[in-house]
Amino acid sequence: MKYIIILGDGMADEPIASLGNKTCLQVANKPNIDKIAALGRNGLLNTIPEGFAPGSEIANLSVLGYDVAKVFEGRGSLEAASMGVVIEPGEMAMRCNLICIEDKKIKNHSAGHISNEEATELILFLQQQLGSDVLNFYPGVSYRHLLKMKGGNKNLICTAPHDVPGTAFADVMIQSGTPEAQTTANFLNDLILRSQALLENHPVNLKRAAVGKDKANSIWPWSPGYKPEMKTLLETYTLNSGSVISAVDLIKGIGVYAGLKVIEVEGATGLYTTNYEGKAQAAIDALRTDDFVYLHIEASDEAGHEGDVNLKIKTIEYLDARIVKPIFDEISTWDEPVIIAILPDHPTPCAIKTHTKSPVPFIIYRPGEKPDDVMIYDEFAAEKGSYGLLKGAEFMKNLINH
Ligand SMILES: [Zn+2]
């Protein structure tokens, strides 16, 4: 038995007035996904446990069957795995954004979506100026980087910079969650200020400012954690091998800890311009040898964050025609049955441009199994599916330990 999960990041939504109170999934033309909903069984899945914000890291860990409260150690630790950086016992990792500050306020969390080349130069400069035996910076993709320190205390209250555009940065600096973490909080806040002094007039930023681009004039460390202790999917389920395909470091990092091979696809951008055909082909190729493939497509989430309804509909139609169709057409001809699951990790409603905790619609199509009565795929149709409302790890248990 083989399995593929096709995850359309953030593709669930709320009814939108300009669409006649329908959701993007209800309006999008997606005959292939609808066909699989009709052939399979459907339901809703709660991916965000009590007490957690609806981040992609939390939601994807839940989809993959992990108890987030037990295993989650911050974004930095997960992304580190994708970047090939090992977190040793006694070390703390944090996501380290390059952000733009203007008039002492956070203008944006991405330094105007700074390019990899510019960002890498700045992060390496910070490493040279601020790095030490106990503190290291590692360049990642665009504004998303990694900070690792020896001996840090993770009991910190940090603010995700994408949640607070327009806020004075001094109001949302790092606080200690326990008295023991005060030294770490002080150290990191001092580091933010030192980065600002170093970055403000760096040639990369002067050049960006000259052409009207946002400066990357501060670091912003958040989401602290230690080395994650995650069992692999191969240890937990009856699987011999698996792969993950994603443009996003966070998802690839989760895949590494989950014991999946990371398959890189040229032209995978995480946007609607991504190499859909390449990702579909990579998934098909992986399924020839692996038992399990996690295929993550980021584009719908980005469209949701931009509040672009038409683009979000287009990303769903691309997922349908350029991912789901070629995969379904190919694996339908194989002797060995492939079980297909389709779902998002969380909704990213265009109206609010950020994630919510609402349950997401899912399909599990098991060739040969009697389907339920659901004929199409969307947030409301799935409610009537035979799985009902599942929570966290129940999804993987139903998918694999059937
Ligand atoms: Zn997501």
XYZ file of C-alpha atoms and ligand atoms in Angstrom:
403
model
C 0.000 0.000 0.000
C 1.268 3.476 -0.883
C 0.096 6.883 0.284
C 0.252 10.434 -0.967
C -0.894 13.495 0.943
C -1.418 16.499 -1.326
C -1.480 19.574 0.887
C -2.708 22.899 -0.518
C -1.393 25.291 2.103
C -4.072 27.665 3.367
C -6.564 26.882 0.600
C -9.611 26.745 2.908
C -11.389 30.052 3.414
C -14.570 31.719 4.677
C -17.574 32.725 2.539
C -16.652 35.863 0.580
C -19.284 38.515 -0.251
C -17.871 39.247 -3.717
C -18.205 35.523 -4.528
C -21.892 35.475 -3.552
C -20.977 34.283 -0.058
C -19.066 31.322 -1.379
C -15.534 30.258 -0.577
C -12.658 30.070 -3.059
C -12.887 26.255 -2.963
C -16.607 26.442 -3.790
C -16.043 28.770 -6.744
C -12.862 27.289 -8.223
C -13.211 24.970 -11.203
C -11.565 21.801 -9.873
C -13.076 18.740 -11.538
C -10.227 16.431 -10.541
C -10.305 17.177 -6.828
C -14.123 16.946 -6.898
C -13.873 13.571 -8.605
C -11.586 12.271 -5.858
C -13.983 13.642 -3.196
C -16.789 11.696 -4.891
C -14.692 8.506 -5.098
C -13.423 8.785 -1.528
C -14.557 9.561 1.973
C -14.535 13.032 3.436
C -14.402 14.910 6.706
C -13.159 17.909 8.631
C -9.896 18.009 10.563
C -8.917 20.183 13.491
C -5.213 20.792 12.972
C -4.600 23.394 15.676
C -4.614 22.085 19.233
C -5.829 24.179 22.162
C -3.313 26.813 23.204
C -1.460 27.042 19.878
C -1.578 29.752 17.242
C -2.581 28.521 13.760
C 0.906 28.468 12.244
C 1.868 26.232 9.339
C 4.412 24.433 11.549
C 1.711 23.490 14.057
C -0.833 22.528 11.401
C 1.556 20.420 9.302
C 2.883 18.605 12.385
C -0.734 17.771 13.265
C -1.532 16.562 9.757
C 1.514 14.272 9.953
C 0.174 12.813 13.173
C 2.385 14.502 15.769
C 1.245 15.589 19.209
C 2.307 19.218 18.874
C 2.263 19.864 22.618
C 4.890 17.121 23.041
C 7.181 17.637 20.067
C 7.059 21.297 19.039
C 10.369 23.083 19.594
C 9.919 26.226 17.550
C 10.306 27.126 13.913
C 14.028 27.637 14.099
C 14.690 24.033 15.115
C 12.482 22.733 12.290
C 13.996 24.987 9.643
C 17.485 24.134 10.885
C 16.927 20.528 9.810
C 16.120 21.667 6.291
C 19.207 23.879 6.250
C 21.429 21.016 7.398
C 22.164 22.647 10.757
C 22.181 20.233 13.694
C 20.782 21.417 17.027
C 22.779 19.761 19.802
C 21.483 19.137 23.313
C 22.019 22.340 25.305
C 21.553 24.545 22.252
C 18.629 26.776 21.413
C 17.503 27.679 17.886
C 15.314 30.571 16.793
C 13.848 31.757 13.525
C 15.665 34.995 12.789
C 13.860 37.305 10.368
C 15.481 40.204 8.585
C 12.849 42.918 8.964
C 12.363 46.549 7.941
C 12.031 49.188 10.645
C 10.956 52.702 9.754
C 10.438 55.510 12.301
C 11.105 52.934 15.028
C 8.110 50.890 13.862
C 8.096 47.463 12.221
C 7.254 48.270 8.614
C 7.236 44.651 7.489
C 8.408 41.217 8.597
C 10.234 40.474 5.345
C 12.464 43.493 4.636
C 10.400 43.932 1.484
C 10.854 40.260 0.527
C 14.595 40.762 0.278
C 16.460 38.627 -2.262
C 18.485 35.588 -1.191
C 21.734 37.168 -2.378
C 21.293 40.397 -0.429
C 20.043 38.607 2.678
C 22.895 36.107 2.650
C 25.428 38.926 2.483
C 23.817 40.634 5.476
C 23.539 37.484 7.570
C 27.165 36.534 6.893
C 28.156 40.084 7.859
C 26.251 39.735 11.136
C 27.909 36.382 11.747
C 31.297 38.005 11.273
C 30.464 40.937 13.559
C 28.312 39.275 16.228
C 28.907 35.536 15.860
C 30.949 33.684 18.472
C 31.496 30.293 20.088
C 28.053 30.514 21.622
C 26.133 32.412 18.953
C 25.794 31.676 15.242
C 23.733 33.040 12.370
C 22.907 30.860 9.362
C 21.513 32.306 6.123
C 18.251 30.795 4.876
C 15.841 31.916 2.187
C 14.850 35.575 1.616
C 14.005 37.069 5.033
C 13.949 33.700 6.871
C 17.174 32.890 8.707
C 18.396 30.939 11.690
C 20.034 31.889 14.949
C 21.529 29.248 17.210
C 22.956 29.786 20.664
C 24.507 27.597 23.301
C 22.855 27.648 26.690
C 19.864 29.834 25.841
C 16.657 29.448 27.852
C 13.636 28.946 25.592
C 11.054 30.242 28.066
C 10.708 33.489 26.198
C 7.714 35.515 25.117
C 8.436 36.447 21.507
C 6.330 38.268 18.937
C 6.050 36.982 15.382
C 6.931 40.054 13.302
C 4.269 39.300 10.630
C 1.620 39.757 13.331
C 2.624 43.297 14.285
C 3.291 45.503 11.244
C 3.040 49.181 12.228
C 3.934 48.502 15.878
C 6.824 50.252 17.617
C 9.504 47.563 17.765
C 10.441 48.519 21.331
C 6.932 47.528 22.471
C 7.222 43.965 21.180
C 10.756 43.007 22.105
C 11.479 39.718 23.819
C 10.245 39.162 27.370
C 11.197 36.364 29.711
C 8.526 33.822 30.526
C 10.349 32.738 33.692
C 12.924 34.537 35.881
C 15.596 32.072 34.671
C 15.077 33.211 31.082
C 15.709 36.889 31.828
C 19.399 36.690 30.889
C 18.541 35.155 27.523
C 15.861 37.786 26.850
C 18.250 40.603 27.716
C 20.975 39.122 25.541
C 18.649 38.779 22.531
C 17.162 42.258 22.892
C 20.657 43.685 23.036
C 21.489 41.638 19.932
C 18.525 43.193 18.073
C 19.803 46.691 18.876
C 23.363 45.798 17.884
C 22.109 44.367 14.576
C 20.268 47.615 13.874
C 23.431 49.670 14.385
C 25.345 47.364 12.040
C 22.722 46.998 9.320
C 21.337 50.523 8.929
C 24.121 51.804 6.690
C 25.403 48.541 5.273
C 26.074 48.929 1.516
C 23.341 46.395 0.714
C 20.804 48.560 2.519
C 22.073 51.833 1.081
C 21.672 50.328 -2.374
C 18.173 49.079 -1.570
C 17.130 52.470 -0.177
C 18.484 54.237 -3.262
C 16.059 52.337 -5.478
C 13.119 52.727 -3.105
C 13.283 49.244 -1.563
C 12.803 48.532 2.132
C 15.963 48.240 4.193
C 16.707 45.018 6.032
C 17.781 47.007 9.056
C 17.050 44.721 11.983
C 17.067 41.092 12.941
C 14.003 39.707 14.691
C 14.505 36.418 16.528
C 11.393 34.472 17.575
C 9.958 30.963 18.015
C 12.719 29.562 20.273
C 13.221 25.873 20.933
C 15.658 23.080 21.648
C 16.452 19.936 19.695
C 13.110 18.299 18.764
C 12.480 14.745 19.911
C 10.266 13.373 17.150
C 9.701 9.744 16.244
C 9.878 9.250 12.513
C 6.773 8.256 10.586
C 8.587 5.044 9.671
C 8.844 4.197 13.376
C 5.209 5.087 14.054
C 3.386 3.658 11.050
C 3.712 0.670 8.782
C 5.820 2.530 6.239
C 9.210 1.570 4.839
C 10.188 4.847 3.219
C 8.849 8.290 2.471
C 9.581 11.637 0.839
C 8.620 15.257 1.254
C 8.327 17.737 -1.607
C 7.985 21.406 -0.680
C 9.457 24.805 -1.482
C 9.334 25.796 2.181
C 12.200 25.150 4.637
C 9.797 24.705 7.524
C 7.975 21.847 5.809
C 11.191 20.249 4.574
C 12.563 20.463 8.134
C 9.471 18.759 9.547
C 10.006 16.116 6.876
C 13.608 15.551 7.976
C 12.585 14.924 11.592
C 9.717 12.764 10.300
C 12.286 10.545 8.583
C 11.333 11.593 5.041
C 13.752 12.189 2.195
C 13.700 15.789 0.993
C 13.209 15.973 -2.767
C 14.279 19.269 -4.287
C 12.399 20.393 -7.384
C 13.935 22.994 -9.628
C 11.699 26.061 -9.942
C 9.696 25.312 -6.791
C 9.098 28.869 -5.570
C 6.281 28.622 -3.050
C 4.273 31.006 -5.224
C 1.672 30.574 -7.995
C 4.587 30.682 -10.435
C 5.946 27.478 -8.956
C 6.955 24.523 -11.101
C 3.694 22.576 -10.681
C 4.507 20.026 -13.364
C 7.929 19.394 -11.846
C 6.436 18.844 -8.404
C 3.766 16.476 -9.741
C 6.389 14.484 -11.634
C 8.670 14.371 -8.591
C 5.762 13.012 -6.524
C 4.988 10.332 -9.122
C 8.655 9.336 -9.319
C 8.918 9.189 -5.518
C 5.809 6.991 -5.282
C 7.444 4.431 -7.550
C 9.949 3.655 -4.797
C 8.528 5.114 -1.562
C 5.485 4.125 0.463
C 4.607 7.660 1.460
C 4.846 11.087 -0.187
C 4.022 14.434 1.415
C 3.500 16.940 -1.387
C 3.147 20.479 -0.078
C 2.055 23.364 -2.310
C 2.374 26.806 -0.745
C 0.740 29.055 -3.370
C -2.820 29.309 -1.974
C -1.515 30.456 1.388
C 0.474 33.279 -0.193
C -2.608 34.382 -2.167
C -4.632 34.347 1.065
C -2.008 36.470 2.847
C -2.241 38.956 0.004
C -6.041 38.944 0.271
C -6.172 38.248 -3.472
C -9.389 36.275 -4.040
C -8.926 35.766 -7.780
C -5.352 34.628 -7.369
C -6.380 32.213 -4.632
C -9.036 30.683 -6.907
C -6.386 30.376 -9.611
C -3.968 28.591 -7.263
C -6.689 26.039 -6.443
C -7.395 25.513 -10.145
C -3.653 25.062 -10.776
C -3.482 22.531 -7.950
C -6.376 20.663 -9.520
C -5.224 20.657 -13.143
C -1.455 20.613 -12.752
C -0.906 18.530 -9.603
C -3.917 16.374 -8.810
C -4.817 15.432 -12.396
C -1.397 14.206 -13.566
C -0.816 12.316 -10.324
C -4.258 10.696 -10.331
C -4.066 9.800 -14.029
C -0.687 8.153 -13.580
C -1.209 6.210 -10.362
C -4.644 4.973 -11.481
C -2.818 2.814 -14.021
C -0.569 1.133 -11.410
C -1.134 -2.345 -10.017
C -0.312 -1.298 -6.465
C -3.072 0.902 -5.070
C -2.103 4.416 -3.970
C -4.247 6.041 -1.312
C -4.702 9.752 -1.921
C -5.424 12.373 0.725
C -6.079 16.012 -0.143
C -6.353 18.832 2.385
C -4.994 22.204 3.490
C -3.142 22.669 6.766
C -5.300 25.596 7.962
C -7.554 28.216 6.333
C -5.938 31.480 5.219
C -9.058 33.599 4.632
C -8.525 36.383 2.097
C -10.682 38.755 4.172
C -8.301 38.733 7.142
C -5.095 37.812 5.270
C -3.918 35.457 7.974
C -4.450 31.928 9.279
C -7.414 30.788 11.348
C -8.025 27.748 13.543
C -11.179 26.539 11.764
C -11.196 22.841 10.878
C -10.133 22.054 7.315
C -11.895 19.824 4.764
C -10.123 16.604 3.805
C -10.546 13.701 1.392
C -9.173 10.190 1.815
C -9.561 8.120 -1.346
C -8.794 4.445 -0.862
C -9.229 2.567 -4.152
C -11.858 -0.129 -3.715
C -13.456 1.401 -0.629
C -17.140 2.349 -0.730
C -17.348 6.153 -0.990
C -19.514 8.360 1.222
C -22.208 10.669 -0.151
C -19.991 13.745 -0.603
C -19.673 14.585 -4.301
C -17.525 17.737 -4.268
C -14.665 19.155 -2.243
C -15.144 22.251 -0.132
C -15.488 23.436 3.475
C -19.233 22.782 3.621
C -19.508 19.571 1.604
C -16.822 17.946 3.774
C -18.923 18.589 6.878
C -21.308 15.887 5.688
C -18.527 13.363 5.086
C -18.430 9.997 6.823
C -15.312 10.807 8.853
C -17.093 13.632 10.668
C -14.804 15.942 12.618
C -11.356 14.517 13.382
C -8.621 15.993 15.534
C -4.837 16.099 15.017
C -3.262 12.646 14.815
C -6.619 10.963 14.102
C -6.140 11.921 10.464
C -2.905 9.921 9.999
C -4.322 7.049 12.046
C -7.316 6.885 9.724
C -5.148 7.289 6.652
C -2.510 4.659 7.408
C -3.494 2.418 10.325
C -6.691 1.514 8.602
Zn 0.240 26.866 6.155
